[in-house]
mmCIF file with all atom_site columns, C-alpha atoms in Angstrom:
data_model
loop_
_atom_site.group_PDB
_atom_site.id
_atom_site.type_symbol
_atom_site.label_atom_id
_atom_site.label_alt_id
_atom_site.label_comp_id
_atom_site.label_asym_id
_atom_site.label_entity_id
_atom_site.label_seq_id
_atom_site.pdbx_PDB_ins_code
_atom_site.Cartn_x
_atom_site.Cartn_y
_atom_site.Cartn_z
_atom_site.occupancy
_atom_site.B_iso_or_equiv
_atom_site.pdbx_formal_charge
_atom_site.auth_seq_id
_atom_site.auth_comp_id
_atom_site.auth_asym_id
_atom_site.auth_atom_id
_atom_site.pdbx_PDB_model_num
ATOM 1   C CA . UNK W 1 1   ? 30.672 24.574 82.334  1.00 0.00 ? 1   UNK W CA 1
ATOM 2   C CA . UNK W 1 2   ? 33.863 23.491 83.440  1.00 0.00 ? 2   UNK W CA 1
ATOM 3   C CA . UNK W 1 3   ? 33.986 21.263 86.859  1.00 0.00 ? 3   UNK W CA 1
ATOM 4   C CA . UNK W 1 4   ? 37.387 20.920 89.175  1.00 0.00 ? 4   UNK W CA 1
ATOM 5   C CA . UNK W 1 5   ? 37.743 17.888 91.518  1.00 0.00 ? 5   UNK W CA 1
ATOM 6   C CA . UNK W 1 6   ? 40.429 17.288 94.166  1.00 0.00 ? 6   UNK W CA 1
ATOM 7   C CA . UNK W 1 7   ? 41.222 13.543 94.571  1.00 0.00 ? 7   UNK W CA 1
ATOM 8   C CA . UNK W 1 8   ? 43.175 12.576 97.704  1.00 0.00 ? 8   UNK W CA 1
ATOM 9   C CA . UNK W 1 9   ? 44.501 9.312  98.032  1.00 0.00 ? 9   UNK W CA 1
ATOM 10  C CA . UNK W 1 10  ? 45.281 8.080  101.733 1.00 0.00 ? 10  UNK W CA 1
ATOM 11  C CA . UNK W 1 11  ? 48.342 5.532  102.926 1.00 0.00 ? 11  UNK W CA 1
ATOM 12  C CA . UNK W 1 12  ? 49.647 4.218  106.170 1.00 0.00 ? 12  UNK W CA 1
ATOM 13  C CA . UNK W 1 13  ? 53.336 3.639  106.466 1.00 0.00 ? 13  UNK W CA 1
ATOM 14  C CA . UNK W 1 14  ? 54.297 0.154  108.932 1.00 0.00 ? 14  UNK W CA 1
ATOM 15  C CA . UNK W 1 15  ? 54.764 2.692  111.465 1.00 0.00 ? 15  UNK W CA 1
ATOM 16  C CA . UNK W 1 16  ? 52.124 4.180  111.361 1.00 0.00 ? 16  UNK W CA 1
ATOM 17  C CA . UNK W 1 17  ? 52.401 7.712  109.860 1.00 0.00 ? 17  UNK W CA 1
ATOM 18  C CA . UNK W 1 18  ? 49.661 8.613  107.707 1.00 0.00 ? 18  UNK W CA 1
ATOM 19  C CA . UNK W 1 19  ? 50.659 9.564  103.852 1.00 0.00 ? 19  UNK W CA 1
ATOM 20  C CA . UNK W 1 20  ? 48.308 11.486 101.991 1.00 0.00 ? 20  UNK W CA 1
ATOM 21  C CA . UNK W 1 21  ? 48.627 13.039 98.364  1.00 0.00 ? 21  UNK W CA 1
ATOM 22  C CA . UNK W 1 22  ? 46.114 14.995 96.436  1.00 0.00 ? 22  UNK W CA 1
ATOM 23  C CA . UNK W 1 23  ? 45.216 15.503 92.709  1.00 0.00 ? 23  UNK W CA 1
ATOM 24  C CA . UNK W 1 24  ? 43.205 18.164 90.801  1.00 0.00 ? 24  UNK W CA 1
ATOM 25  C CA . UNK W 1 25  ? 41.309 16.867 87.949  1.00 0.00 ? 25  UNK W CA 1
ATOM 26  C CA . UNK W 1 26  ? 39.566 19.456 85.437  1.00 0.00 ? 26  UNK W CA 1
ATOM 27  C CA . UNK W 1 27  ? 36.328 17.903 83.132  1.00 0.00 ? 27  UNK W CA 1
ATOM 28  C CA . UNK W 1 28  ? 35.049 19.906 80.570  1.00 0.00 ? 28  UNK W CA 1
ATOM 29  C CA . UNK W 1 29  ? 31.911 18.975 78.802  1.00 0.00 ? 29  UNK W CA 1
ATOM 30  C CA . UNK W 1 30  ? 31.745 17.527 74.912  1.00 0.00 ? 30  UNK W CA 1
ATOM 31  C CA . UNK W 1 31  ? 31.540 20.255 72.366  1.00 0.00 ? 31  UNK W CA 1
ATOM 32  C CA . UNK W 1 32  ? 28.531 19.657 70.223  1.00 0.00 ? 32  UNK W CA 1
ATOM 33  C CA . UNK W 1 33  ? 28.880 22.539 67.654  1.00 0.00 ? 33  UNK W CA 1
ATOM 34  C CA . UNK W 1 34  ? 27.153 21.796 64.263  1.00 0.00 ? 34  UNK W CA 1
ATOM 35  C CA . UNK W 1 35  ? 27.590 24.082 60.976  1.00 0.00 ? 35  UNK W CA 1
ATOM 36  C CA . UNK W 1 36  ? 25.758 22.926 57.929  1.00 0.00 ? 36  UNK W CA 1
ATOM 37  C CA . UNK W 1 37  ? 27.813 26.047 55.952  1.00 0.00 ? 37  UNK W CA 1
ATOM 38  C CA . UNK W 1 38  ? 26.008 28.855 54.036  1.00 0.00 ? 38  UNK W CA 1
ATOM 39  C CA . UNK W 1 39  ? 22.911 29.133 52.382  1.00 0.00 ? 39  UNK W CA 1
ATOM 40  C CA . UNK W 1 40  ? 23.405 27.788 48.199  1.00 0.00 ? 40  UNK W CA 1
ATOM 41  C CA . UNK W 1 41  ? 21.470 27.497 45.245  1.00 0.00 ? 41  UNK W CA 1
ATOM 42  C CA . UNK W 1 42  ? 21.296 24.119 43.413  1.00 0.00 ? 42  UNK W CA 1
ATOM 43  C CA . UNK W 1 43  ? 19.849 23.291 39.793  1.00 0.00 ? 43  UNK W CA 1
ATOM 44  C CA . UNK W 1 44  ? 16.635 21.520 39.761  1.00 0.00 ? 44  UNK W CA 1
ATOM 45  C CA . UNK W 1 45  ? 17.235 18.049 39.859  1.00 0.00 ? 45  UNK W CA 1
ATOM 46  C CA . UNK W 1 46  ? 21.025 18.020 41.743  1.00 0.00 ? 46  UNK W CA 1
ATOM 47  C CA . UNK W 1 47  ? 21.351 16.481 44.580  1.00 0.00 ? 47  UNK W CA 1
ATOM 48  C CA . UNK W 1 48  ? 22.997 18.368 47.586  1.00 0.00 ? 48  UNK W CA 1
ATOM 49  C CA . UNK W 1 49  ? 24.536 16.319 50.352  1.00 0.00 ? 49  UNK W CA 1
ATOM 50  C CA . UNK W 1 50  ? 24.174 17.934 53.842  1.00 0.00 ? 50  UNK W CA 1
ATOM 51  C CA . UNK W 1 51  ? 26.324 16.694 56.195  1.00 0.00 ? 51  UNK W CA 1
ATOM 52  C CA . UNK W 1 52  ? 25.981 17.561 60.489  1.00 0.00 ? 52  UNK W CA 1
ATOM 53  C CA . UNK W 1 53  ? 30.025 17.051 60.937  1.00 0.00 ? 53  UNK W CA 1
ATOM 54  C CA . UNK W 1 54  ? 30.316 15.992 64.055  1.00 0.00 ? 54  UNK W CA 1
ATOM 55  C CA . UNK W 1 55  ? 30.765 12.215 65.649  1.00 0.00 ? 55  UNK W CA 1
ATOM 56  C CA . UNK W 1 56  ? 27.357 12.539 68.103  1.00 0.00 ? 56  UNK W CA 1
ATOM 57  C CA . UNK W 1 57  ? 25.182 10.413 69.909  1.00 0.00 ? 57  UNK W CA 1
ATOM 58  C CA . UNK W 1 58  ? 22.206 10.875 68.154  1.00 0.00 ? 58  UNK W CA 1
ATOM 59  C CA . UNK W 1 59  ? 20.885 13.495 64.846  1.00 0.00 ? 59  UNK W CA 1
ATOM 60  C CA . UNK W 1 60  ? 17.091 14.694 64.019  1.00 0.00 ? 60  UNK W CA 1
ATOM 61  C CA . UNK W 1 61  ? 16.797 16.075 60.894  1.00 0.00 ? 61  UNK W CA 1
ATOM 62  C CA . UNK W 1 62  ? 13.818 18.049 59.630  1.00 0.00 ? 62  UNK W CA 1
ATOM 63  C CA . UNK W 1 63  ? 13.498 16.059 57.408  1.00 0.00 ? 63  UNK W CA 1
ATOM 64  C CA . UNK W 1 64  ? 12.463 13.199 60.071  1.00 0.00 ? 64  UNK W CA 1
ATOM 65  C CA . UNK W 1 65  ? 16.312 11.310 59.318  1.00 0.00 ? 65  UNK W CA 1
ATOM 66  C CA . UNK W 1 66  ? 18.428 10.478 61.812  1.00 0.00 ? 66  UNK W CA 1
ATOM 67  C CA . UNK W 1 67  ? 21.676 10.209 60.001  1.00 0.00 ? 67  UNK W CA 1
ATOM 68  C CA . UNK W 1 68  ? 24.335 12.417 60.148  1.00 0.00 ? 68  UNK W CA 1
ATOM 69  C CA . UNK W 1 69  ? 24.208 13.276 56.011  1.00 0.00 ? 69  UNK W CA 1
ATOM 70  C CA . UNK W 1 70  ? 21.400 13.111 54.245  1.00 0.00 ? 70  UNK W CA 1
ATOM 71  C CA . UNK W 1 71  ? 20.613 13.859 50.477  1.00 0.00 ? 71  UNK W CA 1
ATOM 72  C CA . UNK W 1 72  ? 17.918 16.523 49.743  1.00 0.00 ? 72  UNK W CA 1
ATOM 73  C CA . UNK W 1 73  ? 16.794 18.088 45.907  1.00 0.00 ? 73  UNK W CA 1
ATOM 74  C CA . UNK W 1 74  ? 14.438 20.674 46.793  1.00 0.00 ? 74  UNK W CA 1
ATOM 75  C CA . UNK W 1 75  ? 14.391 24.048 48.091  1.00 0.00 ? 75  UNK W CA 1
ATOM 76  C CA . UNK W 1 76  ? 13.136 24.395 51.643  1.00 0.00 ? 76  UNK W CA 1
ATOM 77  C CA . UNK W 1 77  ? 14.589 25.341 55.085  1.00 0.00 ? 77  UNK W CA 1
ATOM 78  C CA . UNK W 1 78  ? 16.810 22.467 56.491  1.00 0.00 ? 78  UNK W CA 1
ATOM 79  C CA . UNK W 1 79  ? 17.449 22.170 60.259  1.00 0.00 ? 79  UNK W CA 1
ATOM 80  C CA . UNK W 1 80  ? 19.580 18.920 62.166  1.00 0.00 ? 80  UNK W CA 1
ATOM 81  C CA . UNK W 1 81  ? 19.770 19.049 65.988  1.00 0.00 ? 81  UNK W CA 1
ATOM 82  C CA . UNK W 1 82  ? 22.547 17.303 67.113  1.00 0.00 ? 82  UNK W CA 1
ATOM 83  C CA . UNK W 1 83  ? 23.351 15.802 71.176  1.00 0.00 ? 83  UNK W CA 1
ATOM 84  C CA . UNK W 1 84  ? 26.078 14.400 72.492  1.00 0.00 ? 84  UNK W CA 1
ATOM 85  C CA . UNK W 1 85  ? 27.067 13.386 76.416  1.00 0.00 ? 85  UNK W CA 1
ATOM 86  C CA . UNK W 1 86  ? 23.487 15.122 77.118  1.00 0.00 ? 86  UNK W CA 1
ATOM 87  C CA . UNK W 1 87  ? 24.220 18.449 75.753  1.00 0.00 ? 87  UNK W CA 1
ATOM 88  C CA . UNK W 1 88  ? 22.757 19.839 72.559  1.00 0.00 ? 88  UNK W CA 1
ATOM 89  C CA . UNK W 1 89  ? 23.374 21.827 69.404  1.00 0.00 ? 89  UNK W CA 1
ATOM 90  C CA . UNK W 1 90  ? 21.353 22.759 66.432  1.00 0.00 ? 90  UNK W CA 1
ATOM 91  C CA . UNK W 1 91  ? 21.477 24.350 62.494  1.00 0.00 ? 91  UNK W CA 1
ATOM 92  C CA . UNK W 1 92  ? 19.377 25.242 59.373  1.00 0.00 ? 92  UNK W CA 1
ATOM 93  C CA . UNK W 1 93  ? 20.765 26.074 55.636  1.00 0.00 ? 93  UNK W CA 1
ATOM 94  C CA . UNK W 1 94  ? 18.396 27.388 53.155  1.00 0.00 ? 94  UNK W CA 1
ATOM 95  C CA . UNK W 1 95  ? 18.263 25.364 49.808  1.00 0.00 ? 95  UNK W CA 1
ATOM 96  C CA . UNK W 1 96  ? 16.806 27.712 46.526  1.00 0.00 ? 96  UNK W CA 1
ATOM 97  C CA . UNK W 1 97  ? 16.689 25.660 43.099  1.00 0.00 ? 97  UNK W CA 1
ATOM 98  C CA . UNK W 1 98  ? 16.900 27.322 39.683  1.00 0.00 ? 98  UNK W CA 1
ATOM 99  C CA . UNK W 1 99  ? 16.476 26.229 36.341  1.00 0.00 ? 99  UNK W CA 1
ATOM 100 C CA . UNK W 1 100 ? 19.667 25.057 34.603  1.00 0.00 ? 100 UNK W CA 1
ATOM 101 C CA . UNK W 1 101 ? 18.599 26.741 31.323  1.00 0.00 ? 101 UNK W CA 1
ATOM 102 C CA . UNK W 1 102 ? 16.440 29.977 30.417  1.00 0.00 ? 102 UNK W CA 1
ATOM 103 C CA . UNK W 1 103 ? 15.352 29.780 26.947  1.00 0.00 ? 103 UNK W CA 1
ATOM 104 C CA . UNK W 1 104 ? 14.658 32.677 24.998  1.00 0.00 ? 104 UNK W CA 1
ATOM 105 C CA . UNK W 1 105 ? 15.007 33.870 21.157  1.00 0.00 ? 105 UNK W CA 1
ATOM 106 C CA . UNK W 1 106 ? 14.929 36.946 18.883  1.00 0.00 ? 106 UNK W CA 1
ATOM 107 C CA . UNK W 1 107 ? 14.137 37.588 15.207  1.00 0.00 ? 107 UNK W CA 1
ATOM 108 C CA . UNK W 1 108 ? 14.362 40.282 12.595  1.00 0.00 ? 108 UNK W CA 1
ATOM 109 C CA . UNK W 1 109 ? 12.129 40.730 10.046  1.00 0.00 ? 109 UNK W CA 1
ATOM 110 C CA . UNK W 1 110 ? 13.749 41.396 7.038   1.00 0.00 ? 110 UNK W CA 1
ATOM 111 C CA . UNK W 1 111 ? 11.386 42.672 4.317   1.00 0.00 ? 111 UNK W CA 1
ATOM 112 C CA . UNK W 1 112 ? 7.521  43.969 4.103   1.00 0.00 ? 112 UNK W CA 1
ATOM 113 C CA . UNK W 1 113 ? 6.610  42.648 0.813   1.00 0.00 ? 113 UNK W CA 1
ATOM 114 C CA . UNK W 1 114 ? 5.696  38.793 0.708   1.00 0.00 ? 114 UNK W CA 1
ATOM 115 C CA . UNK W 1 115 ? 7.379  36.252 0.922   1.00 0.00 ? 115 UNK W CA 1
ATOM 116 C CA . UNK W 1 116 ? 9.356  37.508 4.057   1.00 0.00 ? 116 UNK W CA 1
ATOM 117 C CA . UNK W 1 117 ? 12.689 36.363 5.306   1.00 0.00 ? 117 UNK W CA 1
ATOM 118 C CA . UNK W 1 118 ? 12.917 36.225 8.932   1.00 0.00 ? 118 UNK W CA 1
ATOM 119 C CA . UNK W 1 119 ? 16.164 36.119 11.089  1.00 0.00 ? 119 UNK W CA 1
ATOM 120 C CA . UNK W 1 120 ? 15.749 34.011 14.118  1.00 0.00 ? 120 UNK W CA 1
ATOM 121 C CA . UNK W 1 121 ? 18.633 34.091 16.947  1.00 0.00 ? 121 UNK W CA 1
ATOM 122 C CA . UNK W 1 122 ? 18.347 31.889 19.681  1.00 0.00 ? 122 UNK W CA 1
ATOM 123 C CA . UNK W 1 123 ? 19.509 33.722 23.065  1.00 0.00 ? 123 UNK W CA 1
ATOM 124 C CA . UNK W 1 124 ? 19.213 30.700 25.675  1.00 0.00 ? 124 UNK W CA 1
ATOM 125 C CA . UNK W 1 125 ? 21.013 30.864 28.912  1.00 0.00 ? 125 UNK W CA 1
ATOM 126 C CA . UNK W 1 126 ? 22.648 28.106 30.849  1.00 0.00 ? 126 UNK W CA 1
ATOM 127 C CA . UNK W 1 127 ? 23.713 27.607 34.588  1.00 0.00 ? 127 UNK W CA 1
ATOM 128 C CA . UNK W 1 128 ? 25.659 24.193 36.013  1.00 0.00 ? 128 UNK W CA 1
ATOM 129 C CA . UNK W 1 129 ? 27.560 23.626 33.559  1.00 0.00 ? 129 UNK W CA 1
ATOM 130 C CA . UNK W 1 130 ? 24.422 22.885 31.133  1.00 0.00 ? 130 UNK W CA 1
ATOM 131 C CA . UNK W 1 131 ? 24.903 22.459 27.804  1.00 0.00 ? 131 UNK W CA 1
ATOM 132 C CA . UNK W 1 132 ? 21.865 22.818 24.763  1.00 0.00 ? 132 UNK W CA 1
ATOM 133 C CA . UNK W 1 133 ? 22.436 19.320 22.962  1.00 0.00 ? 133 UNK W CA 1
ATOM 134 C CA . UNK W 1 134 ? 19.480 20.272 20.940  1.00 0.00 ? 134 UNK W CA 1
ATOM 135 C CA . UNK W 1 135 ? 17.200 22.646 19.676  1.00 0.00 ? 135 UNK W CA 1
ATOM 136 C CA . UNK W 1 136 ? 13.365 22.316 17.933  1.00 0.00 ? 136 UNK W CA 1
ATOM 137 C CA . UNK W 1 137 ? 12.348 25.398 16.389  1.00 0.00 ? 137 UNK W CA 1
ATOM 138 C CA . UNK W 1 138 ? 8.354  25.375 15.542  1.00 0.00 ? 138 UNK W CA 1
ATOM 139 C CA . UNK W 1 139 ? 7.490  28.814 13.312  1.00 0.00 ? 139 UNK W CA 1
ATOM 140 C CA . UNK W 1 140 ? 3.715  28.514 13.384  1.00 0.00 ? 140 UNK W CA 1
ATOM 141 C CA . UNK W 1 141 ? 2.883  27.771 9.783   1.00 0.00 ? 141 UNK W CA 1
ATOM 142 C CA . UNK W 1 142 ? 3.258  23.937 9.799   1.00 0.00 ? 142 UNK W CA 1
ATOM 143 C CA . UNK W 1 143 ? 7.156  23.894 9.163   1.00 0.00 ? 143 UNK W CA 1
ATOM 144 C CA . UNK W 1 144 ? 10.215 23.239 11.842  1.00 0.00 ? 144 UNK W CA 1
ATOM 145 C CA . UNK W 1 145 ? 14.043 23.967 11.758  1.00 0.00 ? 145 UNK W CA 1
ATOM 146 C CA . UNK W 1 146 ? 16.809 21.884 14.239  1.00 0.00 ? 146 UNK W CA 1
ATOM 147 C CA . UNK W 1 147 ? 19.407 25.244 13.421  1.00 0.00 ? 147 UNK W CA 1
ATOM 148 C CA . UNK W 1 148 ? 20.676 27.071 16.458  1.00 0.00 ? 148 UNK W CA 1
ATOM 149 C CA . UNK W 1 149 ? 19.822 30.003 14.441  1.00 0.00 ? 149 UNK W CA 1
ATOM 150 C CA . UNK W 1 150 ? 17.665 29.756 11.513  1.00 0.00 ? 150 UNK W CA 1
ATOM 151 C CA . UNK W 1 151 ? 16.134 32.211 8.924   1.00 0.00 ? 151 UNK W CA 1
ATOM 152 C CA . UNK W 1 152 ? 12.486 31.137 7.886   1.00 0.00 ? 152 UNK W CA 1
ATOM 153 C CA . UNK W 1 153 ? 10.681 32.377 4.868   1.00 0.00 ? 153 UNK W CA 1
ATOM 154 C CA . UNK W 1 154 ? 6.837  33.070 5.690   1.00 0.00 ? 154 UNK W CA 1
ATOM 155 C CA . UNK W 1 155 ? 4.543  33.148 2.135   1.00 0.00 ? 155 UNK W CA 1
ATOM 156 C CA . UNK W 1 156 ? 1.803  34.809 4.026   1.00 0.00 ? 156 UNK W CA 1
ATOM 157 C CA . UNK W 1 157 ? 0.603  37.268 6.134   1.00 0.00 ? 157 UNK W CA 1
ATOM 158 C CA . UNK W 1 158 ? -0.796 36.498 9.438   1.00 0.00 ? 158 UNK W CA 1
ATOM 159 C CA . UNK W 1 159 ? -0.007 35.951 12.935  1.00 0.00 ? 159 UNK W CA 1
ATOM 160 C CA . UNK W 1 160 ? 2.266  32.728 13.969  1.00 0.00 ? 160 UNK W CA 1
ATOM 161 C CA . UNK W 1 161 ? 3.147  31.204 17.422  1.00 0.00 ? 161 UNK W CA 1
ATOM 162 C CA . UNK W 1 162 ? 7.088  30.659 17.526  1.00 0.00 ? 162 UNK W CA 1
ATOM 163 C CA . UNK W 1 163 ? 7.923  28.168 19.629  1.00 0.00 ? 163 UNK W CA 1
ATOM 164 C CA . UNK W 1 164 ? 11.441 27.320 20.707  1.00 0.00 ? 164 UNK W CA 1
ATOM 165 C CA . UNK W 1 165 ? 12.326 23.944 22.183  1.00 0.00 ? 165 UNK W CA 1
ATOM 166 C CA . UNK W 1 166 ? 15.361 23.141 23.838  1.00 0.00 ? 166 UNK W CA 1
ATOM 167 C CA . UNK W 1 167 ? 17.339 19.954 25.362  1.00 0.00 ? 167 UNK W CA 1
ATOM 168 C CA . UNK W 1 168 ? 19.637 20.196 27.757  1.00 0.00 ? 168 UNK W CA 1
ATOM 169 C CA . UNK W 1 169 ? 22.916 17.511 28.485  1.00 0.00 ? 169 UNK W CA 1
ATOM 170 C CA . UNK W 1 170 ? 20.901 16.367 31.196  1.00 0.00 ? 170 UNK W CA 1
ATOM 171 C CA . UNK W 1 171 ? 17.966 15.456 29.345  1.00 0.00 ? 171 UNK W CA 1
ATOM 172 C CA . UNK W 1 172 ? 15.684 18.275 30.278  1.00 0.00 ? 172 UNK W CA 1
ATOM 173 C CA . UNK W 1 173 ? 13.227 19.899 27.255  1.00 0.00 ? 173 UNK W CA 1
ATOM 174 C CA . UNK W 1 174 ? 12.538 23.566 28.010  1.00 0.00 ? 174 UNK W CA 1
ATOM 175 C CA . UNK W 1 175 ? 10.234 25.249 25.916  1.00 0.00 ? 175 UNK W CA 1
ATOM 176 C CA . UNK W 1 176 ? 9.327  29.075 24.930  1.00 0.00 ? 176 UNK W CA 1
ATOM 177 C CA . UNK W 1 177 ? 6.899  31.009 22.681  1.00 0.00 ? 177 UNK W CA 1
ATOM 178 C CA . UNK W 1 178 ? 6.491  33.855 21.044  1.00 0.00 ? 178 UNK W CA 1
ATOM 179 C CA . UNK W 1 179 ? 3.628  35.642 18.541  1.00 0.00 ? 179 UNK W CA 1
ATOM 180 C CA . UNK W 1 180 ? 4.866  37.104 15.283  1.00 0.00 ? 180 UNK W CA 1
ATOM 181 C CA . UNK W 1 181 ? 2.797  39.172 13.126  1.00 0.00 ? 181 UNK W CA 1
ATOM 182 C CA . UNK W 1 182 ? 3.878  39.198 9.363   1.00 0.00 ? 182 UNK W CA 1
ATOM 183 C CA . UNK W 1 183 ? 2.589  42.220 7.976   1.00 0.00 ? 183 UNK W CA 1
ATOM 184 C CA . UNK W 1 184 ? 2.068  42.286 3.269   1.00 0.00 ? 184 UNK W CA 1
ATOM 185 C CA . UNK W 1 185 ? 2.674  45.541 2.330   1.00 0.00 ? 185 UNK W CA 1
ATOM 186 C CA . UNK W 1 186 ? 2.093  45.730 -1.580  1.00 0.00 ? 186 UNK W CA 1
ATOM 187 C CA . UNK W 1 187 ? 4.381  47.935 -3.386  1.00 0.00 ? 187 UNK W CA 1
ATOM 188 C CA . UNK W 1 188 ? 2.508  51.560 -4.967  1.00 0.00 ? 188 UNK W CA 1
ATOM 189 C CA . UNK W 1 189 ? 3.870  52.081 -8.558  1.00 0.00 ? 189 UNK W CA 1
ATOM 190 C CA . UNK W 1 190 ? 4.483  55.406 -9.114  1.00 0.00 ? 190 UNK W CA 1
ATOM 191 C CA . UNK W 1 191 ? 5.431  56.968 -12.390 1.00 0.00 ? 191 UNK W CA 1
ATOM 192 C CA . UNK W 1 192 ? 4.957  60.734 -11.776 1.00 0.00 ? 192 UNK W CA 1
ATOM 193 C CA . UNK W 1 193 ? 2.654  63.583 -12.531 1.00 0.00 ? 193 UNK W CA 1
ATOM 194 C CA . UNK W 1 194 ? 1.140  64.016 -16.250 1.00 0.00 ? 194 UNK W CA 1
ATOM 195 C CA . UNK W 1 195 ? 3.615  65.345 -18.573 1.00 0.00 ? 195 UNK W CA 1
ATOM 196 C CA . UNK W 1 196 ? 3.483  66.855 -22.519 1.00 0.00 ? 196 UNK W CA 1
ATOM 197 C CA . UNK W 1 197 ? 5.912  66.191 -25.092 1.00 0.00 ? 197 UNK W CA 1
ATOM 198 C CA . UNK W 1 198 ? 6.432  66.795 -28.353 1.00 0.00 ? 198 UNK W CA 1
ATOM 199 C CA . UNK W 1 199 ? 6.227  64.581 -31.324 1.00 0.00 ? 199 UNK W CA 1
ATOM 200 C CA . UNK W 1 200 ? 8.970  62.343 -31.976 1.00 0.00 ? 200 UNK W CA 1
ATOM 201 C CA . UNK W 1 201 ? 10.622 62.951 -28.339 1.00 0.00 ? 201 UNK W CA 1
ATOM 202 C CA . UNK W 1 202 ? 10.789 60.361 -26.005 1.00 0.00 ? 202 UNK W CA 1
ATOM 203 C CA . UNK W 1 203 ? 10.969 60.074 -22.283 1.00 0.00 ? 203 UNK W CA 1
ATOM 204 C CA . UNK W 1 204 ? 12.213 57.762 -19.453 1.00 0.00 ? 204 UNK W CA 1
ATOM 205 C CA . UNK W 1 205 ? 9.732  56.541 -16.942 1.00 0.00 ? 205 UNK W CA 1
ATOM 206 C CA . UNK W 1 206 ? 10.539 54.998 -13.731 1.00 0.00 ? 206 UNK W CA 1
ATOM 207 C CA . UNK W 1 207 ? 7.622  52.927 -11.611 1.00 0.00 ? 207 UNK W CA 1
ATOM 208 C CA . UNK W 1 208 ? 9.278  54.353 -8.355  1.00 0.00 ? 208 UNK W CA 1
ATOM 209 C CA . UNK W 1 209 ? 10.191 50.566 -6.584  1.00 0.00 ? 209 UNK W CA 1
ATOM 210 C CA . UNK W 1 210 ? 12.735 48.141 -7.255  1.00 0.00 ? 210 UNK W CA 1
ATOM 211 C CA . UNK W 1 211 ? 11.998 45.238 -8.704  1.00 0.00 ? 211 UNK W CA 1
#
């Protein structure tokens, strides 16, 4: 709330006369607004500086600090309460973290007849400015690839855990799996119904599959 005062100031002359003069003088109170900005989303393992802005008396974080910035990494509700020349102010931001990578993969199998080529395509997804420095590919049958996007040959048939292994610039190894079920289909020779022929003729037969 503004508060008005009227100072008067009182003087005698050598004769006597009496001299007065009077000043109004406004006060306002200190603003203590505080605005720790919008809610954000940081990758796990940033750090986010929140900072009260304002040249107080005194700051109470949740957190228990009492500093006007402080450094927080996970994802929570974050109030300060800030006073200055007795009055008070308060805020809270909301901190989510994410993942800086999603890893994920596809494949295509390419064939039903052992052995079996299989297409895998790795389909990863960044955020902050990740980058994949490297990747481990485990197929399941006791071998490993470091391709982006390999092609495995399987010599049996059987069910295999893929497992896909990724590092990040930052040093963080991610890891997904997936079952694949490699399915032998023998090929069926087929070289038609009966047929008669004469002496001495011939005639072409065809096993019905490629070889």
């Amino acid at each position: 709330t503004k508060m008005e005062f009227i100072i008067r100031s009182t003087k005698f002359d050598k004769i006597g006369n009496v001299i007065t003069k009077s000043k109004l003088v406004a006060s306002a109170p200190c603003r203590t607004n505080v605005n720790l900005g919008n809610d954000t989303t940081i990758c796990m393992g940033d750090v986010l500086m929140l900072n009260a802005g304002n040249a107080a008396d005194s700051y109470m974080w949740s957190t228990g600090e009492t500093t006007r910035e402080i450094a927080v990494q996970d994802a929570g509700d974050y109030w300060v309460r800030v006073e200055k020349a007795g009055r008070a102010s308060s805020d809270t931001v909301r901190v989510e973290t994410v993942f800086p990578i999603n890893p994920g993969f596809d494949f295509n199998i390419k064939g039903n007849c052992l052995p079996i080529d299989v297409q895998f395509e790795d389909k990863s997804q960044l955020r902050c400015a990740q980058q994949i420095v490297q990747w481990r590919w485990d197929f399941g049958d006791g071998t490993t690839s470091a391709e982006q996007h390999p092609v495995h040959t399987y010599s049996r048939s059987d069910t295999f855990a893929v497992r896909l292994t990724i590092i990040t610039s930052n040093g963080m190894s991610v890891s997904k799996s997936r079952k694949i079920f490699i399915e032998n289909i023998p090929p069926v020779a087929n070289a038609g119904s009966d047929i008669t022929i004469c002496k001495g003729e011939s005639v072409q037969l065809d096993a019905g599959i490629d070889s």
